[in-house]
Structure formats: structure tokens, C-alpha cells
mmCIF file of C-alpha atoms in Angstrom:
data_model
loop_
_atom_site.group_PDB
_atom_site.id
_atom_site.type_symbol
_atom_site.label_atom_id
_atom_site.label_comp_id
_atom_site.label_asym_id
_atom_site.label_seq_id
_atom_site.Cartn_x
_atom_site.Cartn_y
_atom_site.Cartn_z
ATOM 1 C CA MET A 1 0.777 -45.455 78.810
ATOM 2 C CA ARG A 2 2.255 -42.131 80.070
ATOM 3 C CA TYR A 3 2.822 -39.483 77.597
ATOM 4 C CA ARG A 4 5.542 -36.668 77.784
ATOM 5 C CA ARG A 5 4.411 -33.038 77.315
ATOM 6 C CA ASP A 6 5.846 -32.887 73.674
ATOM 7 C CA ASP A 7 3.845 -35.843 72.718
ATOM 8 C CA VAL A 8 0.799 -34.276 73.925
ATOM 9 C CA VAL A 9 1.676 -30.983 71.936
ATOM 10 C CA ALA A 10 2.390 -32.955 68.893
ATOM 11 C CA ARG A 11 -0.916 -34.879 68.958
ATOM 12 C CA ALA A 12 -2.741 -31.637 69.682
ATOM 13 C CA VAL A 13 -1.265 -30.195 66.470
ATOM 14 C CA ASP A 14 -2.288 -33.286 64.631
ATOM 15 C CA VAL A 15 -5.911 -33.046 65.973
ATOM 16 C CA LEU A 16 -6.006 -29.417 65.193
ATOM 17 C CA ASP A 17 -4.673 -29.760 61.577
ATOM 18 C CA ARG A 18 -7.307 -32.683 60.922
ATOM 19 C CA TYR A 19 -10.545 -31.488 62.864
ATOM 20 C CA GLY A 20 -9.963 -27.674 63.278
ATOM 21 C CA LEU A 21 -9.969 -25.463 66.449
ATOM 22 C CA ALA A 22 -13.534 -26.088 67.486
ATOM 23 C CA ASP A 23 -12.831 -29.842 67.692
ATOM 24 C CA LEU A 24 -9.605 -29.703 69.501
ATOM 25 C CA THR A 25 -11.000 -30.412 73.022
ATOM 26 C CA MET A 26 -9.380 -31.966 75.900
ATOM 27 C CA ARG A 27 -11.834 -34.843 75.490
ATOM 28 C CA ARG A 28 -10.983 -35.622 71.947
ATOM 29 C CA LEU A 29 -7.107 -35.139 72.621
ATOM 30 C CA GLY A 30 -7.482 -37.582 75.444
ATOM 31 C CA ALA A 31 -9.287 -40.079 73.284
ATOM 32 C CA GLU A 32 -6.616 -39.744 70.697
ATOM 33 C CA LEU A 33 -4.175 -40.484 73.262
ATOM 34 C CA GLY A 34 -6.011 -43.210 74.938
ATOM 35 C CA VAL A 35 -6.116 -41.412 78.270
ATOM 36 C CA GLN A 36 -8.699 -39.527 80.343
ATOM 37 C CA PRO A 37 -8.918 -35.766 79.710
ATOM 38 C CA SER A 38 -7.998 -35.148 83.362
ATOM 39 C CA ALA A 39 -4.728 -36.867 82.673
ATOM 40 C CA LEU A 40 -3.790 -33.917 80.244
ATOM 41 C CA TYR A 41 -3.946 -31.365 83.199
ATOM 42 C CA HIS A 42 -0.849 -33.040 84.439
ATOM 43 C CA HIS A 43 0.813 -31.230 81.642
ATOM 44 C CA PHE A 44 -1.284 -28.168 80.976
ATOM 45 C CA PRO A 45 -3.225 -26.246 83.652
ATOM 46 C CA SER A 46 -5.831 -25.229 81.170
ATOM 47 C CA LYS A 47 -6.901 -25.573 77.393
ATOM 48 C CA GLN A 48 -5.425 -21.882 76.793
ATOM 49 C CA ALA A 49 -2.023 -23.174 78.046
ATOM 50 C CA LEU A 50 -2.329 -26.255 75.681
ATOM 51 C CA LEU A 51 -3.162 -23.854 72.813
ATOM 52 C CA ALA A 52 -0.034 -21.684 73.607
ATOM 53 C CA ALA A 53 2.107 -24.947 73.418
ATOM 54 C CA VAL A 54 0.454 -25.783 70.243
ATOM 55 C CA ALA A 55 1.194 -22.261 68.847
ATOM 56 C CA ASP A 56 4.775 -22.319 69.863
ATOM 57 C CA GLU A 57 5.113 -25.775 68.194
ATOM 58 C CA MET A 58 3.827 -24.708 65.046
ATOM 59 C CA LEU A 59 6.042 -21.863 64.862
ATOM 60 C CA ALA A 60 9.165 -23.942 66.166
ATOM 61 C CA ARG A 61 8.697 -25.970 63.163
ATOM 62 C CA SER A 62 9.570 -23.077 60.677
ATOM 63 C CA ILE A 63 12.994 -21.854 59.706
ATOM 64 C CA TRP A 64 13.314 -18.232 60.545
ATOM 65 C CA PRO A 65 15.700 -15.814 59.143
ATOM 66 C CA ASP A 66 18.425 -14.654 61.434
ATOM 67 C CA GLY A 67 20.858 -12.617 59.301
ATOM 68 C CA GLY A 68 20.985 -9.985 56.659
ATOM 69 C CA PRO A 69 19.770 -6.385 56.339
ATOM 70 C CA TRP A 70 16.750 -5.378 58.641
ATOM 71 C CA GLU A 71 14.513 -5.019 55.577
ATOM 72 C CA GLU A 72 15.120 -8.643 54.469
ATOM 73 C CA ARG A 73 14.949 -10.035 58.071
ATOM 74 C CA ALA A 74 11.465 -8.149 58.658
ATOM 75 C CA THR A 75 9.997 -9.209 55.483
ATOM 76 C CA GLY A 76 11.476 -12.783 55.801
ATOM 77 C CA VAL A 77 10.035 -13.051 59.457
ATOM 78 C CA CYS A 78 6.473 -11.960 57.943
ATOM 79 C CA SER A 79 6.726 -14.405 55.092
ATOM 80 C CA VAL A 80 7.870 -17.385 57.331
ATOM 81 C CA LEU A 81 5.017 -16.455 59.821
ATOM 82 C CA ARG A 82 2.360 -16.363 57.187
ATOM 83 C CA ASP A 83 3.439 -19.748 55.679
ATOM 84 C CA SER A 84 3.603 -21.223 59.354
ATOM 85 C CA LEU A 85 0.006 -20.051 59.830
ATOM 86 C CA LEU A 86 -1.482 -21.393 56.775
ATOM 87 C CA ALA A 87 0.410 -24.767 57.030
ATOM 88 C CA TYR A 88 -2.261 -26.048 59.722
ATOM 89 C CA ARG A 89 -5.970 -25.938 59.686
ATOM 90 C CA ASP A 90 -7.011 -22.868 61.775
ATOM 91 C CA GLY A 91 -3.261 -22.122 62.323
ATOM 92 C CA ALA A 92 -3.775 -18.390 61.737
ATOM 93 C CA GLU A 93 -6.581 -18.170 64.644
ATOM 94 C CA VAL A 94 -4.586 -20.175 67.178
ATOM 95 C CA VAL A 95 -1.319 -18.323 66.734
ATOM 96 C CA ALA A 96 -3.018 -14.737 66.453
ATOM 97 C CA THR A 97 -5.141 -15.528 69.691
ATOM 98 C CA VAL A 98 -2.342 -16.951 71.654
ATOM 99 C CA TRP A 99 -0.071 -14.055 70.849
ATOM 100 C CA SER A 100 -2.861 -11.348 71.615
ATOM 101 C CA PHE A 101 -3.608 -12.952 74.960
ATOM 102 C CA GLY A 102 0.212 -12.790 75.781
ATOM 103 C CA LEU A 103 0.328 -16.640 76.270
ATOM 104 C CA GLY A 104 3.065 -17.204 73.704
ATOM 105 C CA ALA A 105 3.846 -17.110 69.989
ATOM 106 C CA ALA A 106 6.317 -14.312 70.730
ATOM 107 C CA HIS A 107 9.184 -15.311 68.485
ATOM 108 C CA PRO A 108 7.916 -13.343 65.395
ATOM 109 C CA TYR A 109 7.285 -10.348 67.352
ATOM 110 C CA GLU A 110 10.855 -10.425 69.155
ATOM 111 C CA ALA A 111 12.403 -10.949 65.861
ATOM 112 C CA LEU A 112 10.670 -8.038 64.163
ATOM 113 C CA VAL A 113 11.576 -5.814 67.021
ATOM 114 C CA GLY A 114 15.034 -6.651 66.879
ATOM 115 C CA ALA A 115 15.196 -5.969 63.117
ATOM 116 C CA LEU A 116 13.388 -2.725 63.555
ATOM 117 C CA THR A 117 15.387 -1.362 66.466
ATOM 118 C CA GLU A 118 18.428 -2.087 64.303
ATOM 119 C CA ALA A 119 16.804 0.003 61.654
ATOM 120 C CA GLY A 120 16.755 2.945 64.017
ATOM 121 C CA LEU A 121 13.321 3.016 64.853
ATOM 122 C CA GLY A 122 13.712 3.368 68.622
ATOM 123 C CA GLU A 123 10.509 3.613 70.447
ATOM 124 C CA LEU A 124 8.578 2.970 67.352
ATOM 125 C CA ALA A 125 10.069 -0.470 66.788
ATOM 126 C CA PRO A 126 7.344 -2.279 68.938
ATOM 127 C CA VAL A 127 4.398 -0.334 67.191
ATOM 128 C CA ALA A 128 5.882 -1.217 63.690
ATOM 129 C CA ALA A 129 6.270 -4.869 64.709
ATOM 130 C CA ARG A 130 2.677 -5.015 65.954
ATOM 131 C CA THR A 131 1.523 -3.265 62.830
ATOM 132 C CA LEU A 132 3.371 -6.065 60.815
ATOM 133 C CA LEU A 133 1.796 -8.766 62.960
ATOM 134 C CA HIS A 134 -1.538 -7.311 62.640
ATOM 135 C CA PHE A 135 -1.115 -7.290 58.857
ATOM 136 C CA VAL A 136 0.128 -10.960 58.640
ATOM 137 C CA TYR A 137 -2.355 -12.158 61.279
ATOM 138 C CA GLY A 138 -5.387 -10.240 59.501
ATOM 139 C CA HIS A 139 -4.311 -11.512 55.996
ATOM 140 C CA ALA A 140 -3.773 -15.147 57.061
ATOM 141 C CA VAL A 141 -7.146 -15.460 58.774
ATOM 142 C CA ASP A 142 -8.759 -13.836 55.752
ATOM 143 C CA GLU A 143 -7.081 -16.414 53.430
ATOM 144 C CA GLN A 144 -7.623 -19.392 55.515
ATOM 145 C CA THR A 145 -11.142 -18.638 56.233
ATOM 146 C CA HIS A 146 -11.945 -18.130 52.606
ATOM 147 C CA LEU A 147 -10.214 -21.126 51.634
ATOM 148 C CA GLN A 148 -12.029 -23.449 54.203
ATOM 149 C CA ALA A 149 -15.406 -21.780 53.533
ATOM 150 C CA ALA A 150 -14.987 -22.441 49.716
ATOM 151 C CA SER A 151 -13.693 -25.760 49.953
ATOM 152 C CA VAL A 152 -16.710 -26.913 52.014
ATOM 153 C CA GLY A 153 -19.238 -24.993 49.899
ATOM 154 C CA ALA A 154 -20.144 -22.500 52.656
ATOM 155 C CA ILE A 155 -19.857 -19.706 50.118
ATOM 156 C CA ASP A 156 -20.471 -19.521 46.391
ATOM 157 C CA ASP A 157 -16.830 -18.550 45.386
ATOM 158 C CA GLU A 158 -13.843 -20.597 44.213
ATOM 159 C CA PRO A 159 -10.751 -20.791 46.121
ATOM 160 C CA ARG A 160 -8.482 -17.712 45.322
ATOM 161 C CA GLU A 161 -5.849 -18.306 42.612
ATOM 162 C CA SER A 162 -3.310 -15.865 43.927
ATOM 163 C CA SER A 163 -2.497 -13.738 47.013
ATOM 164 C CA ASP A 164 -1.962 -10.120 47.406
ATOM 165 C CA PHE A 165 0.012 -10.829 50.559
ATOM 166 C CA GLU A 166 3.447 -9.692 49.119
ATOM 167 C CA THR A 167 1.934 -6.650 47.471
ATOM 168 C CA GLY A 168 0.328 -5.523 50.927
ATOM 169 C CA LEU A 169 3.422 -6.487 52.889
ATOM 170 C CA GLY A 170 5.416 -4.141 50.586
ATOM 171 C CA LEU A 171 3.332 -1.368 51.138
ATOM 172 C CA VAL A 172 3.451 -1.713 54.991
ATOM 173 C CA MET A 173 7.248 -2.079 54.725
ATOM 174 C CA ALA A 174 7.437 0.928 52.563
ATOM 175 C CA GLY A 175 5.876 3.035 55.224
ATOM 176 C CA ILE A 176 8.321 1.737 57.753
ATOM 177 C CA GLN A 177 11.139 2.378 55.624
ATOM 178 C CA LEU A 178 10.002 5.929 55.287
ATOM 179 C CA ALA A 179 9.505 6.360 58.977
ATOM 180 C CA VAL A 180 13.215 5.032 59.197
ATOM 181 C CA ALA A 181 14.543 7.447 56.669
ATOM 182 C CA VAL A 182 12.714 10.199 58.518
ATOM 183 C CA ARG A 183 14.366 9.406 61.799
ATOM 184 C CA ARG A 184 17.831 9.177 60.172
ATOM 185 C CA ALA A 185 17.323 12.636 58.502
#
């Protein structure tokens, strides 16, 4: 049976969520689809290209803020991104790596740059956007790693009862708001 690119990506997201990044191999994905691994290279020239498509698909499944004041949009993008990362096993690692390598997962960055440019940050908008992404990716990787390690008994710690994500995001946003106020003054 021939599969479309979208079918391969959807199955790859499923394999990632069930088995994790370490077990998302072309061989496993081929077996899941009932094709030789080499058939997957018809759609993706490399595993990195597949992971980029997986990251983009994971993000595309979310509803992103597109209106309102810049502060609400920036905070909303960060919150939606975090939720998107935590919705899939190893999702934070996949999306952060794809974005870091410049292979995809660009929507959150572009949305943040748009909101921060509107705020009046000028040439600092890309820096502020990357700072927000570094916070979100780092926090999500920490949360996801801790949860997975605790759930399989790899660490002697219970899964955390709550997250300090919103508080931390508020601190970063307060710094950005201060930078905006200084630029406007």
C-alpha cells in the first residue's frame, strides 16, 4: 500500500508518543506502516527531515492566539507551545531540537517576533522571542524528563504536583515589558 506524506507523519507522531524519540526509527516506522524503511525516503530524505515534519505536525494540531494585546499574544503563544510540547512523549525534545537546528517548528518564534515587534522592541524582538522560547523549551524538557523518570522509577521522586511555569513566564514577561517601557520613554 502506498502512503501519502501526511500518513507517514501522522504514524510517526503516534510512534513517538507510544515509544519515545529513541525508538522512533525508520525501521520501526516502516514496520508500523508495513513498508520497507527505504520506502520512507521517498517522502523524507533523512530522519532529520522526518522529525522536522513531526514537530511541525505536533504544533499544527494546536490552536494559536492571533489577536489581542501583544502581552496576551506572547504569553498565549508560550502557554500553547508548552501544552503542545507536553502533549506528546518526548515532544519537548523533538520540537526544541528541530527549531534549534533550523529545520522547522518556526511558528512560535514567528508569532512571538510579530507580537514583540508590535510592542516596539525593534531589533530586540528576535532576542526577546528566543529568550521566551529558551524558557519554554527548557521548562518543558525539565517537566517532561522528570515526569517520565519518576513514572518508571528511575528517580526516587513522585511526579510534581504543580508547575511553576506561569510564574516563571511572568518573570520573563515582566523583563520584556520593562524593556518595552524603557524604549517608549
